[in-house]
mmCIF file with all atom_site columns, C-alpha atoms in Angstrom:
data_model
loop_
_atom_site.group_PDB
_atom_site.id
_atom_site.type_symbol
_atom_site.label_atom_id
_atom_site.label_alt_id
_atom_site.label_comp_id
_atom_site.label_asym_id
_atom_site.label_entity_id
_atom_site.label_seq_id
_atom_site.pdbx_PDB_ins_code
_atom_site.Cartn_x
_atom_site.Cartn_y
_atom_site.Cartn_z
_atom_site.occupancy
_atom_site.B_iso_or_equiv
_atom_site.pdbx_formal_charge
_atom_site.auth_seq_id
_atom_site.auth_comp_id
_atom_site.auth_asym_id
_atom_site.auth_atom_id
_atom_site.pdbx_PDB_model_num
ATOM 1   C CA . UNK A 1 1   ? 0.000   0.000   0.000   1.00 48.00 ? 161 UNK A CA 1
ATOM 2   C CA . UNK A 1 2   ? 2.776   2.576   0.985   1.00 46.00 ? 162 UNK A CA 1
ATOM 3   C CA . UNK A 1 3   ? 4.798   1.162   -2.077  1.00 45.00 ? 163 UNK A CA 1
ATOM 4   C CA . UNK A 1 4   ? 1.959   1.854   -4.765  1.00 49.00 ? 164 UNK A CA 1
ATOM 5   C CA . UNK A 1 5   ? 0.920   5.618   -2.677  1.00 39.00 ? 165 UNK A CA 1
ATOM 6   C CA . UNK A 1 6   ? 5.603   6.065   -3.263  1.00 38.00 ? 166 UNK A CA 1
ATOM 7   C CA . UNK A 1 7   ? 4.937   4.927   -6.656  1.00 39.00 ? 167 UNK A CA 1
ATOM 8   C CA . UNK A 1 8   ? 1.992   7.419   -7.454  1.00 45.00 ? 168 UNK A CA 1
ATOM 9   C CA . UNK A 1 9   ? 3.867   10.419  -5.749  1.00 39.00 ? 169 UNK A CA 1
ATOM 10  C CA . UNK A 1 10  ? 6.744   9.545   -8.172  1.00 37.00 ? 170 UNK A CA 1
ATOM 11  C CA . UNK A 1 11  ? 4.491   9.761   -10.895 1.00 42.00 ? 171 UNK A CA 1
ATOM 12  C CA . UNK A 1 12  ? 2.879   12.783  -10.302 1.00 40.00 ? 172 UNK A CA 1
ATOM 13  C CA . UNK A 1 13  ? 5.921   14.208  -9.417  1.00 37.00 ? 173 UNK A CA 1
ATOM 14  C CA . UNK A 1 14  ? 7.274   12.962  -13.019 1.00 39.00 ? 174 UNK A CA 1
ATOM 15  C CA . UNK A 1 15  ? 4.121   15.057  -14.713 1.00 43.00 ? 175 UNK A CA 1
ATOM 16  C CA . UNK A 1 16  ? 4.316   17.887  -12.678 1.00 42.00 ? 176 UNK A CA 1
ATOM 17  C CA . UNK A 1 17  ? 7.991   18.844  -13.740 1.00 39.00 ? 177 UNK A CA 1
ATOM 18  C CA . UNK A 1 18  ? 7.540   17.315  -17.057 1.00 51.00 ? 178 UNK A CA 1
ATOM 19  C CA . UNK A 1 19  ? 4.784   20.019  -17.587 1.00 54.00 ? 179 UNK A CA 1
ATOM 20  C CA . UNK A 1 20  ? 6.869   22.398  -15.658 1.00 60.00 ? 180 UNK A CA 1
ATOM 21  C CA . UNK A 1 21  ? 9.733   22.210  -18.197 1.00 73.00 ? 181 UNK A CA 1
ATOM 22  C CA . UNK A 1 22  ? 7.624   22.429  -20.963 1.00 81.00 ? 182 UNK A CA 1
ATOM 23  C CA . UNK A 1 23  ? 6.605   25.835  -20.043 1.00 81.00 ? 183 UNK A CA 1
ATOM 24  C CA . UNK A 1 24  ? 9.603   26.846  -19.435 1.00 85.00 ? 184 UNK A CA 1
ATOM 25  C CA . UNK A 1 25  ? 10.725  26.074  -22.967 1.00 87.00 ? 185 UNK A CA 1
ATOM 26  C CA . UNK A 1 26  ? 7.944   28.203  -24.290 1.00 87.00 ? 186 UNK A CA 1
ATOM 27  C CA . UNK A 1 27  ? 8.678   30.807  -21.589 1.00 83.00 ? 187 UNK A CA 1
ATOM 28  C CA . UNK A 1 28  ? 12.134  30.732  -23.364 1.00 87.00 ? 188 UNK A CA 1
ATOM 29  C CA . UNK A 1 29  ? 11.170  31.174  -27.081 1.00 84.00 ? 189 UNK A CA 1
ATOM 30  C CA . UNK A 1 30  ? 8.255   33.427  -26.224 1.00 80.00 ? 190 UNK A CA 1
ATOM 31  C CA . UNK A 1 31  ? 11.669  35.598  -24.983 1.00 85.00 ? 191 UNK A CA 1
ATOM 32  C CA . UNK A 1 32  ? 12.845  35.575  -28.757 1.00 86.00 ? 192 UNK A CA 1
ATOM 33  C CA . UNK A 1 33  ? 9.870   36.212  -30.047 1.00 86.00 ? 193 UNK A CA 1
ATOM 34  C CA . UNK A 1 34  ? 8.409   32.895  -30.661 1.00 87.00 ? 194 UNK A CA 1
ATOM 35  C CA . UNK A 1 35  ? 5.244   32.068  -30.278 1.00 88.00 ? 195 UNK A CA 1
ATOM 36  C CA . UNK A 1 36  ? 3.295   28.555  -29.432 1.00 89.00 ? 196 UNK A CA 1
ATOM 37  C CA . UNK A 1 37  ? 1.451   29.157  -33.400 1.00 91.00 ? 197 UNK A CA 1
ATOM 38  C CA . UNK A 1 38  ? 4.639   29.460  -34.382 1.00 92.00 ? 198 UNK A CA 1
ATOM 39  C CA . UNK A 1 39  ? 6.109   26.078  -32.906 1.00 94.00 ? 199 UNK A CA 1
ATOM 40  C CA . UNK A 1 40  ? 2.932   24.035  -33.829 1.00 94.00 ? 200 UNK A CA 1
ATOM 41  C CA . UNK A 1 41  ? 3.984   25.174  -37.721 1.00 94.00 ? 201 UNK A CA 1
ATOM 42  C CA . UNK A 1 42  ? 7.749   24.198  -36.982 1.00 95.00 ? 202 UNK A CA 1
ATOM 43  C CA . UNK A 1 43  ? 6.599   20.801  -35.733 1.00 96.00 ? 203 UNK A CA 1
ATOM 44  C CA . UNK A 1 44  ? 4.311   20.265  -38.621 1.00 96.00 ? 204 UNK A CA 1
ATOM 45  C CA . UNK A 1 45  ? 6.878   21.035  -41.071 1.00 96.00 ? 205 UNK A CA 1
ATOM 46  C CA . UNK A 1 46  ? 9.334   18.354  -38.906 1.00 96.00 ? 206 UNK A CA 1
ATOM 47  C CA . UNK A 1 47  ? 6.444   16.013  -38.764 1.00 96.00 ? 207 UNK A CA 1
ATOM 48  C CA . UNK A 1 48  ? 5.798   16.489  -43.101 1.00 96.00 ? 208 UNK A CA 1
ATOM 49  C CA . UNK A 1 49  ? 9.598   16.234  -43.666 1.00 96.00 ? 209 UNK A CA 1
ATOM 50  C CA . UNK A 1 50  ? 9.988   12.995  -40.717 1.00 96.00 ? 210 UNK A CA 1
ATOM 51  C CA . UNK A 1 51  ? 7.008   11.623  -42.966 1.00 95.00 ? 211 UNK A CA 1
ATOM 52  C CA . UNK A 1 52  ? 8.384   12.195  -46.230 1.00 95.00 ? 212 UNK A CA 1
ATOM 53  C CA . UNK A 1 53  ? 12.211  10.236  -45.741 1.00 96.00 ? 213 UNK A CA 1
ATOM 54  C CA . UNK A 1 54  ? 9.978   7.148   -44.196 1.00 96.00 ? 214 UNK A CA 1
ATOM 55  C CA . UNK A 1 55  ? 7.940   7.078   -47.437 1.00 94.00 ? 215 UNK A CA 1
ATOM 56  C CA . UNK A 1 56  ? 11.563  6.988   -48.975 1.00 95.00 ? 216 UNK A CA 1
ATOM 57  C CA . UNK A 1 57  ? 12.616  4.350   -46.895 1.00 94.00 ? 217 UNK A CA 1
ATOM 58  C CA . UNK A 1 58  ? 9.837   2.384   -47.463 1.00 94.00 ? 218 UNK A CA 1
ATOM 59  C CA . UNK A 1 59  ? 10.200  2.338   -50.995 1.00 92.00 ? 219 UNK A CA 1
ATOM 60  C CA . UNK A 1 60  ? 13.762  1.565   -50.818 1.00 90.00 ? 220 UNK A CA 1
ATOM 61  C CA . UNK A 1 61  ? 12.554  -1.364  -48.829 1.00 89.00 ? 221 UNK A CA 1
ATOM 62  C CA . UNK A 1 62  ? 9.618   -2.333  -51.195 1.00 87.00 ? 222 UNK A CA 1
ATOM 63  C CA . UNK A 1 63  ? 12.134  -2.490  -54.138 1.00 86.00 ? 223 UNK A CA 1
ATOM 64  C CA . UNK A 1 64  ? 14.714  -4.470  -51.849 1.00 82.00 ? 224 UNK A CA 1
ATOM 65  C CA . UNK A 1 65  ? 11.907  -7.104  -51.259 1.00 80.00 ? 225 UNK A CA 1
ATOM 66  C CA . UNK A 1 66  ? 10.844  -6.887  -55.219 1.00 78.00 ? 226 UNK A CA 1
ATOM 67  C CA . UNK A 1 67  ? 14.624  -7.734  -55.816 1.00 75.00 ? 227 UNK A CA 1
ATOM 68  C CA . UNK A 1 68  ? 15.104  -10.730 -53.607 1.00 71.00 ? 228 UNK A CA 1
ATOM 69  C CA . UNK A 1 69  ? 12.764  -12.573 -55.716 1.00 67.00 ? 229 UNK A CA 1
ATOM 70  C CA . UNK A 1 70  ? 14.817  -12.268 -58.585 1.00 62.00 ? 230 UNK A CA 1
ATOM 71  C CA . UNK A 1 71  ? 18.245  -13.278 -57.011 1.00 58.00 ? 231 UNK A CA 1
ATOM 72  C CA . UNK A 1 72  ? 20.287  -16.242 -58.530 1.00 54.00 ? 232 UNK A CA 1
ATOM 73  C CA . UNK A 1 73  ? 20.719  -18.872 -55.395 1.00 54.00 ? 233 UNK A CA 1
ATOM 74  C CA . UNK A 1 74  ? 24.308  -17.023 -55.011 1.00 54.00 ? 234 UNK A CA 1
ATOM 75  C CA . UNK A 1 75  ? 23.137  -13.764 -54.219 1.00 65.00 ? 235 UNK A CA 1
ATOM 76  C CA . UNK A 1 76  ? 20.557  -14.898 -51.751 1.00 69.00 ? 236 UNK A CA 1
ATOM 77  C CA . UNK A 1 77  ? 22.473  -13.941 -48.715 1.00 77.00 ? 237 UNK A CA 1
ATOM 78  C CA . UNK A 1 78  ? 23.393  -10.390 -50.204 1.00 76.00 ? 238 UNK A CA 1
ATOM 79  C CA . UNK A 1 79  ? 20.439  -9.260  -50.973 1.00 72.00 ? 239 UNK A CA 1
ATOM 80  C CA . UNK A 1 80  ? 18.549  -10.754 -47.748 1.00 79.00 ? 240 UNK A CA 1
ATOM 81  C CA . UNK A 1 81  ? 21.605  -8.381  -45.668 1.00 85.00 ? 241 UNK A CA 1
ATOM 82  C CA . UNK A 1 82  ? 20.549  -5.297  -48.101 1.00 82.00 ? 242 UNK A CA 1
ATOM 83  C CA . UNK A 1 83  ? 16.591  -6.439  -46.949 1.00 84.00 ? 243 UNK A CA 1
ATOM 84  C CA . UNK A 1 84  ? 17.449  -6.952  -43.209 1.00 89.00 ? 244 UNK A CA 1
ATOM 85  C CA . UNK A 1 85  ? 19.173  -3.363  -43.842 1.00 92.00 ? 245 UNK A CA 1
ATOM 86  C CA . UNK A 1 86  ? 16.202  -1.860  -45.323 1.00 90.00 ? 246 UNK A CA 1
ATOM 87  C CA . UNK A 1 87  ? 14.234  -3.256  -42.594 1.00 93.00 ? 247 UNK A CA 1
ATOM 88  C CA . UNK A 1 88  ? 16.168  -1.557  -39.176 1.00 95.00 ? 248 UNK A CA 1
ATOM 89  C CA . UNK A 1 89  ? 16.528  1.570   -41.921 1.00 95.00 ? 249 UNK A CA 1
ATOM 90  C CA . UNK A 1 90  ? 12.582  1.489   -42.006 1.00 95.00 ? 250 UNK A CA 1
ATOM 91  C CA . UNK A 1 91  ? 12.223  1.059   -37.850 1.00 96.00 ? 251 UNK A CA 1
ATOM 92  C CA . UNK A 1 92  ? 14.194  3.677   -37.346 1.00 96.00 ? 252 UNK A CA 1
ATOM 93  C CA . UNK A 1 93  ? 12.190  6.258   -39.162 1.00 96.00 ? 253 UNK A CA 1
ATOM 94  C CA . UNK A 1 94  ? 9.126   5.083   -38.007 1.00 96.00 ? 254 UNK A CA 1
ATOM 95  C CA . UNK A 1 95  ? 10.203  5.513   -34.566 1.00 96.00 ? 255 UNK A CA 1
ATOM 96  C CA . UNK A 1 96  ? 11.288  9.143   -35.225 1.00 96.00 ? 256 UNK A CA 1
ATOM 97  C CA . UNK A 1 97  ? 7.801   10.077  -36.786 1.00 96.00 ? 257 UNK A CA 1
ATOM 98  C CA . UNK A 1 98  ? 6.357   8.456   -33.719 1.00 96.00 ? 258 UNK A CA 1
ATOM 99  C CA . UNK A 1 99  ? 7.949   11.228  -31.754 1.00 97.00 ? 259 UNK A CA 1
ATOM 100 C CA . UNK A 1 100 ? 7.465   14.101  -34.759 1.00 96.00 ? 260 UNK A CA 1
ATOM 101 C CA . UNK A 1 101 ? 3.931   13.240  -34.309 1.00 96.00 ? 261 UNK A CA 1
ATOM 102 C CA . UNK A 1 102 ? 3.927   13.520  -30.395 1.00 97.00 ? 262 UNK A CA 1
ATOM 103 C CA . UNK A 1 103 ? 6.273   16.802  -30.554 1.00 96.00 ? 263 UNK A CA 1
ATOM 104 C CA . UNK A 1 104 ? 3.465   17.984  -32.819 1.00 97.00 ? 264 UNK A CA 1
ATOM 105 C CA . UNK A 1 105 ? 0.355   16.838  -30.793 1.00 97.00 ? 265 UNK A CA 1
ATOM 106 C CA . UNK A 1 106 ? 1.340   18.395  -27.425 1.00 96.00 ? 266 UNK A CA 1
ATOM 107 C CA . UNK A 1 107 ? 2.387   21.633  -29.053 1.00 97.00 ? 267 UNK A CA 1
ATOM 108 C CA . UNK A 1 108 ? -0.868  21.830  -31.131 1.00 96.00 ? 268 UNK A CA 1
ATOM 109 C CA . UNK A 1 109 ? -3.104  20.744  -27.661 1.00 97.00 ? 269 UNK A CA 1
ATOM 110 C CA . UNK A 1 110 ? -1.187  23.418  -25.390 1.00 96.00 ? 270 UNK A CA 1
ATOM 111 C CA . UNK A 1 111 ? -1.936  26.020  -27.981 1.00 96.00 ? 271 UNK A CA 1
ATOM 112 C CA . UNK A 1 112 ? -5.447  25.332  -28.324 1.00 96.00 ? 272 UNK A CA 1
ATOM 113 C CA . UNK A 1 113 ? -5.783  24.694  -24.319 1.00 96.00 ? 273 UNK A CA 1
ATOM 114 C CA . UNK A 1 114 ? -4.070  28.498  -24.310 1.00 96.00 ? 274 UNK A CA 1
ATOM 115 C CA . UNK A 1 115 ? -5.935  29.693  -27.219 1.00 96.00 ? 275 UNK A CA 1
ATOM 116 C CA . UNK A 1 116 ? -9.352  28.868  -25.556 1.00 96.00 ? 276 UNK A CA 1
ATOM 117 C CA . UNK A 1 117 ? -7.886  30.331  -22.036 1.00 96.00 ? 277 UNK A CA 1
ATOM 118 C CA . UNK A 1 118 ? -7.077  34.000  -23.581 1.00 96.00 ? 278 UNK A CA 1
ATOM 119 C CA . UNK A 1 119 ? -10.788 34.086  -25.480 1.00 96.00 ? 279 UNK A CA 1
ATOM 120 C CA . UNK A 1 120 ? -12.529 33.862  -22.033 1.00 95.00 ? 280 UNK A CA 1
ATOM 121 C CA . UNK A 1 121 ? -10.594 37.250  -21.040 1.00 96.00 ? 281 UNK A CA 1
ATOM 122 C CA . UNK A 1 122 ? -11.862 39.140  -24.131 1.00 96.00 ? 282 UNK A CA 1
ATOM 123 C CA . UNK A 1 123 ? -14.361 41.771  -22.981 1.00 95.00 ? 283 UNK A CA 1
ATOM 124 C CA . UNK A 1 124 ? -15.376 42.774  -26.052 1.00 95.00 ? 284 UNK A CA 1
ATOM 125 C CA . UNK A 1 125 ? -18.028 40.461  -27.720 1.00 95.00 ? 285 UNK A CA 1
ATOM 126 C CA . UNK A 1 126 ? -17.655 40.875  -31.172 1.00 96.00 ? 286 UNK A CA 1
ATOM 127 C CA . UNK A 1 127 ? -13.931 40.063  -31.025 1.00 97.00 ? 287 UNK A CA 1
ATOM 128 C CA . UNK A 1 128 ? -14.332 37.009  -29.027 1.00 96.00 ? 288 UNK A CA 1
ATOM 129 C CA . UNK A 1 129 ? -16.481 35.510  -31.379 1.00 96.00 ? 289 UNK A CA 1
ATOM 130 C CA . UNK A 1 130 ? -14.067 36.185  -33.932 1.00 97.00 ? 290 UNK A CA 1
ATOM 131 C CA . UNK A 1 131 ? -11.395 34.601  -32.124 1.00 96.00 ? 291 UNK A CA 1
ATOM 132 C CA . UNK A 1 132 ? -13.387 32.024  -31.204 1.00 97.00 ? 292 UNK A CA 1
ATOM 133 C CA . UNK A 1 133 ? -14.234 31.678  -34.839 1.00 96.00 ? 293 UNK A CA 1
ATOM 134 C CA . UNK A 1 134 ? -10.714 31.271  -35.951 1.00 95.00 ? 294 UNK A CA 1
ATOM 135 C CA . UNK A 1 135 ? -9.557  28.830  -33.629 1.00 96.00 ? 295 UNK A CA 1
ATOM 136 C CA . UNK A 1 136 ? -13.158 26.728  -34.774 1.00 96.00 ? 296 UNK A CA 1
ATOM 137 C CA . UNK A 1 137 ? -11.018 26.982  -38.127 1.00 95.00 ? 297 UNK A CA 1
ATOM 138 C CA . UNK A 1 138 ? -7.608  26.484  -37.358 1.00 95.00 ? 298 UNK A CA 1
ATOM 139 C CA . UNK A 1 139 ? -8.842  23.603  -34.776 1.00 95.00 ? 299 UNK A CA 1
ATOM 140 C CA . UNK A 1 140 ? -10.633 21.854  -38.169 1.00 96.00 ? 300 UNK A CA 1
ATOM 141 C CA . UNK A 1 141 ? -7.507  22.291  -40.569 1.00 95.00 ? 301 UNK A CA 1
ATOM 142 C CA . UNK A 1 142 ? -5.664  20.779  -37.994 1.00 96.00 ? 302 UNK A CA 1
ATOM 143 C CA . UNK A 1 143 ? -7.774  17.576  -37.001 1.00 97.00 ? 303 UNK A CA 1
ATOM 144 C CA . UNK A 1 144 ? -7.973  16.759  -40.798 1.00 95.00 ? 304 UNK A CA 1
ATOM 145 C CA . UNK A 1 145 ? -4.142  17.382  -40.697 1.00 96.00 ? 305 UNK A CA 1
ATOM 146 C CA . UNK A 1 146 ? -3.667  15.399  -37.599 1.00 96.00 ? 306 UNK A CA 1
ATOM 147 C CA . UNK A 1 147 ? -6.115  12.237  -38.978 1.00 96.00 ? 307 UNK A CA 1
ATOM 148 C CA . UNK A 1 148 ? -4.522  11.838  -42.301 1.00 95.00 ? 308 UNK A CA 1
ATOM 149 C CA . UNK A 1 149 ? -0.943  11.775  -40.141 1.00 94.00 ? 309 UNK A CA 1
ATOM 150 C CA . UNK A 1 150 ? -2.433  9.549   -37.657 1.00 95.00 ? 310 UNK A CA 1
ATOM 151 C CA . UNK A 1 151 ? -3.841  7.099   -40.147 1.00 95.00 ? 311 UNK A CA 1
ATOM 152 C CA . UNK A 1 152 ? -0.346  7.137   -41.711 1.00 94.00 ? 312 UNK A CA 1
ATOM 153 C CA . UNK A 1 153 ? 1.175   6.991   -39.166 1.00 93.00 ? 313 UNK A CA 1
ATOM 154 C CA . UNK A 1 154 ? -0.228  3.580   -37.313 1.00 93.00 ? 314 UNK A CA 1
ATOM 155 C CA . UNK A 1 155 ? -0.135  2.076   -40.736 1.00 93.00 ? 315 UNK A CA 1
ATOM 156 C CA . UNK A 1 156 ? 3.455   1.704   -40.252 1.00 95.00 ? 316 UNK A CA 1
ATOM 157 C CA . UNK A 1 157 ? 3.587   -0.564  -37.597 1.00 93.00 ? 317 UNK A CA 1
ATOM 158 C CA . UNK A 1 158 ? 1.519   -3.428  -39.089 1.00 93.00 ? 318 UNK A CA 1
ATOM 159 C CA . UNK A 1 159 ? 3.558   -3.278  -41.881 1.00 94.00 ? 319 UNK A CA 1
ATOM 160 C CA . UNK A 1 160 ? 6.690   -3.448  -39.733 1.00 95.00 ? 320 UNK A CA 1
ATOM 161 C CA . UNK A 1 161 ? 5.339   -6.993  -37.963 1.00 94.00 ? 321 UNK A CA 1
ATOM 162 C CA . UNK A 1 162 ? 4.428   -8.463  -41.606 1.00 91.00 ? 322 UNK A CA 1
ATOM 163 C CA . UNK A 1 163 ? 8.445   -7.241  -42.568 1.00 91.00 ? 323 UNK A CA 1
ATOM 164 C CA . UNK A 1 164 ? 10.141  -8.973  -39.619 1.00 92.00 ? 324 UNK A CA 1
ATOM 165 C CA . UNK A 1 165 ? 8.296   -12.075 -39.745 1.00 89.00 ? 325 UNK A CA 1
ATOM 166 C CA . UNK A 1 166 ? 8.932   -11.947 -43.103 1.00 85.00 ? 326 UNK A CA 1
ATOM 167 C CA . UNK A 1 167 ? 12.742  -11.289 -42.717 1.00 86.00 ? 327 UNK A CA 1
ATOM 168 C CA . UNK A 1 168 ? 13.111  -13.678 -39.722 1.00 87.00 ? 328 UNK A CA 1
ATOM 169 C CA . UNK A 1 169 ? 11.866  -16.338 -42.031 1.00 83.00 ? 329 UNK A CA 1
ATOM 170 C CA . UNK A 1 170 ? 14.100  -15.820 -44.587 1.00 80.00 ? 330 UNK A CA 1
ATOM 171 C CA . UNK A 1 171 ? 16.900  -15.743 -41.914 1.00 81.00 ? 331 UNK A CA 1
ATOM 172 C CA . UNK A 1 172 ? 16.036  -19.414 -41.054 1.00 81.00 ? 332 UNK A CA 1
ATOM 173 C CA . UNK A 1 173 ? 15.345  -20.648 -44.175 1.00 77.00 ? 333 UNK A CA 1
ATOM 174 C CA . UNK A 1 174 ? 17.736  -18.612 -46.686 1.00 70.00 ? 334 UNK A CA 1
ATOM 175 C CA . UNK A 1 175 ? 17.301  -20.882 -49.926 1.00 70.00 ? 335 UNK A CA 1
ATOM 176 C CA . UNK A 1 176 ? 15.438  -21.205 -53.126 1.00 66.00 ? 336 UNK A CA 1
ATOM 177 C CA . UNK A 1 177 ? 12.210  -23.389 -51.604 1.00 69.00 ? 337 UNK A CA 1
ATOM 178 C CA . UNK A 1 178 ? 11.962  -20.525 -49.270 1.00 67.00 ? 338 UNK A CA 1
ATOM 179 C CA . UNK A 1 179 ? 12.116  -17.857 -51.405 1.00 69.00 ? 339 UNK A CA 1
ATOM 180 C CA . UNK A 1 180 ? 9.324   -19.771 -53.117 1.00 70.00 ? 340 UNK A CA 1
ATOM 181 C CA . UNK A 1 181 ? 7.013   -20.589 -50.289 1.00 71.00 ? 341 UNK A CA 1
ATOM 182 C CA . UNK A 1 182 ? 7.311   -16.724 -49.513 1.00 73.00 ? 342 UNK A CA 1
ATOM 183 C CA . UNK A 1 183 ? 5.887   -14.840 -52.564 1.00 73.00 ? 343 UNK A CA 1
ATOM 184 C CA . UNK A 1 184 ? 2.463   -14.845 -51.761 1.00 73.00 ? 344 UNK A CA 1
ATOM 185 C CA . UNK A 1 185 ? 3.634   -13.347 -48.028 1.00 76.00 ? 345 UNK A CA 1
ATOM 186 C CA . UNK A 1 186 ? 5.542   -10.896 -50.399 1.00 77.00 ? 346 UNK A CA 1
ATOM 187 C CA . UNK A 1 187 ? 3.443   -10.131 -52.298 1.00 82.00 ? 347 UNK A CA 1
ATOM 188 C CA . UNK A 1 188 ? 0.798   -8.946  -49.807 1.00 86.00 ? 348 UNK A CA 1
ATOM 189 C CA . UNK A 1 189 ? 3.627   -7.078  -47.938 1.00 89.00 ? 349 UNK A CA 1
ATOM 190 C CA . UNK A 1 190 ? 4.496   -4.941  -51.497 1.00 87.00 ? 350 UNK A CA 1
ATOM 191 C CA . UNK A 1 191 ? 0.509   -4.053  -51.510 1.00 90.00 ? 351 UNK A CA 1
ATOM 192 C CA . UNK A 1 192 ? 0.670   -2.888  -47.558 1.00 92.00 ? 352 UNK A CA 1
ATOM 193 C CA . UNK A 1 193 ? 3.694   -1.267  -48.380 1.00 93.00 ? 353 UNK A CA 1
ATOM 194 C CA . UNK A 1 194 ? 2.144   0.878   -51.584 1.00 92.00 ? 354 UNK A CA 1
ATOM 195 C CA . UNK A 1 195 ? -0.777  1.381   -49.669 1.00 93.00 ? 355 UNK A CA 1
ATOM 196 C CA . UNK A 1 196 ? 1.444   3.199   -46.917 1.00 94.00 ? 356 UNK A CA 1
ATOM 197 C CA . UNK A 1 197 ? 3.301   5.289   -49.038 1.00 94.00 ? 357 UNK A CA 1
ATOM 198 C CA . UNK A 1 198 ? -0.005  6.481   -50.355 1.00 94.00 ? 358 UNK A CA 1
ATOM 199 C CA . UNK A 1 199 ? -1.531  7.348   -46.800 1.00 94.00 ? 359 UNK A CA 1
ATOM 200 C CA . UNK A 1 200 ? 1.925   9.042   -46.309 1.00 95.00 ? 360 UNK A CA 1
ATOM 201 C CA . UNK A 1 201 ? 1.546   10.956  -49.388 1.00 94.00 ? 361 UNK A CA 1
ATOM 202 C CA . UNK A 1 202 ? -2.206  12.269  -48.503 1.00 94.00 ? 362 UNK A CA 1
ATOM 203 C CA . UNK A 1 203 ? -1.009  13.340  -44.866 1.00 95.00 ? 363 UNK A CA 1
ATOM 204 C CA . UNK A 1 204 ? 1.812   14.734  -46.812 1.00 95.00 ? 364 UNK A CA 1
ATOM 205 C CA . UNK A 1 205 ? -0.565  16.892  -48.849 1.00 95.00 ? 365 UNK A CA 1
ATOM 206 C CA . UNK A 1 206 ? -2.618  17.655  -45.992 1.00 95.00 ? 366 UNK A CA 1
ATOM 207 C CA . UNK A 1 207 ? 0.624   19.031  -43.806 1.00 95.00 ? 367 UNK A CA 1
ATOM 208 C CA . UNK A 1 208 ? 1.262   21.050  -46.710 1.00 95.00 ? 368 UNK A CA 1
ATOM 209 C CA . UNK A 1 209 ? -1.851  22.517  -47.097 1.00 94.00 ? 369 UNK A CA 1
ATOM 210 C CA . UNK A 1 210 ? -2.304  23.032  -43.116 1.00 94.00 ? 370 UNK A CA 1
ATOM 211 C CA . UNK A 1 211 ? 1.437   25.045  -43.881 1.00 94.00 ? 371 UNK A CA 1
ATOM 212 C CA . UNK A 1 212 ? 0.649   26.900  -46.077 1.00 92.00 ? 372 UNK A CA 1
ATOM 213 C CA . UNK A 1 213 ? -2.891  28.543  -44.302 1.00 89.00 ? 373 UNK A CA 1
ATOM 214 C CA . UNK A 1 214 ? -0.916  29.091  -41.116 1.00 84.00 ? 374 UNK A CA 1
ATOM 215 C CA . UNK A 1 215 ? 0.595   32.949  -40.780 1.00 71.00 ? 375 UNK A CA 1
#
């Protein structure tokens, strides 16, 4: 009991000076100048551009597995290392737009949480409505911004499972029969894979256009 009430204090200790620090980095840019609108923009444009080199990487890795099917039995081994490479190569960025995409999020939910905050101390009625009325709009652009990313986003990881099973097999069994037994499995892989790069490319879009209405 005094263990789990330790373990809670810890915790909320944890939030309290993670949230603590946060405001203090804003406290910091808002020094230069900088404003929480204009860090949800930055971390859009980080998010777009974290976005974009995965949907390279993923091709790189779609024509990798496209390739291994047409290997002579001597360059099996080669071209399941250059695989096995694409694979860690494709991890890796799809851990680092897991964290673009969380930079992004709390930015974009302090800023609204502030936004909403500074309309209730507006005296004047007309021009809260009309800031109420802009962040209604710039809330919208950004959910459809945020769902096309999202759906992109956890597209990745299913993809990722079907890729090391895939790879682990191949590992084991790193001959002709298995090459064989595995194009079906490959070839459903190269469809999730194109259908990923084209989520990625309409959250792409989406970021751009988002960019692009921001001041």
């Amino acid at each position: 009991m005094i263990q789990r009430f330790c373990l809670g204090i810890a915790f909320a200790s944890v939030i309290a000076l993670s949230i603590g620090c946060q405001s203090a980095v804003y406290s910091t840019y808002e020094k230069f100048g900088v404003y929480k609108r204009d860090l949800l923009k930055t971390r859009v444009i980080a998010a777009r551009n974290e976005e974009k080199e995965a949907g390279e990487q993923f091709k790189d890795a779609l024509t990798k597995l496209r390739e291994i099917y047409g290997s002579s039995g001597s360059n099996l081994e080669k071209t399941y290392d250059k695989l096995k490479s694409e694979y860690d190569g494709s991890v890796a960025k799809a851990d680092a737009v897991h964290k673009r995409v969380r930079d992004m999020e709390t930015v974009a939910n302090d800023l609204f949480r502030e936004w909403e905050s500074e309309i209730k101390q507006i005296s004047s009625a007309s021009m809260k409505a009309s800031s109420r009325d802009q962040l209604r709009q710039t809330r919208e652009r950004y959910d459809d911004m945020h769902r096309a990313l999202k759906r992109a986003e956890q597209s990745m990881d299913p993809v990722l499972i079907k890729f090391r099973d895939h790879i682990l097999y191949l590992k084991h069994n790193l001959n002709a029969q298995a090459i064989a037994s595995l194009k079906g499995e490959a070839v459903s892989i190269q469809n999730d894979i194109a259908r990923l790069i084209e989520d990625m490319n309409v959250s792409i879009e989406q970021a751009d256009a988002f960019i692009k209405q921001m001041p």
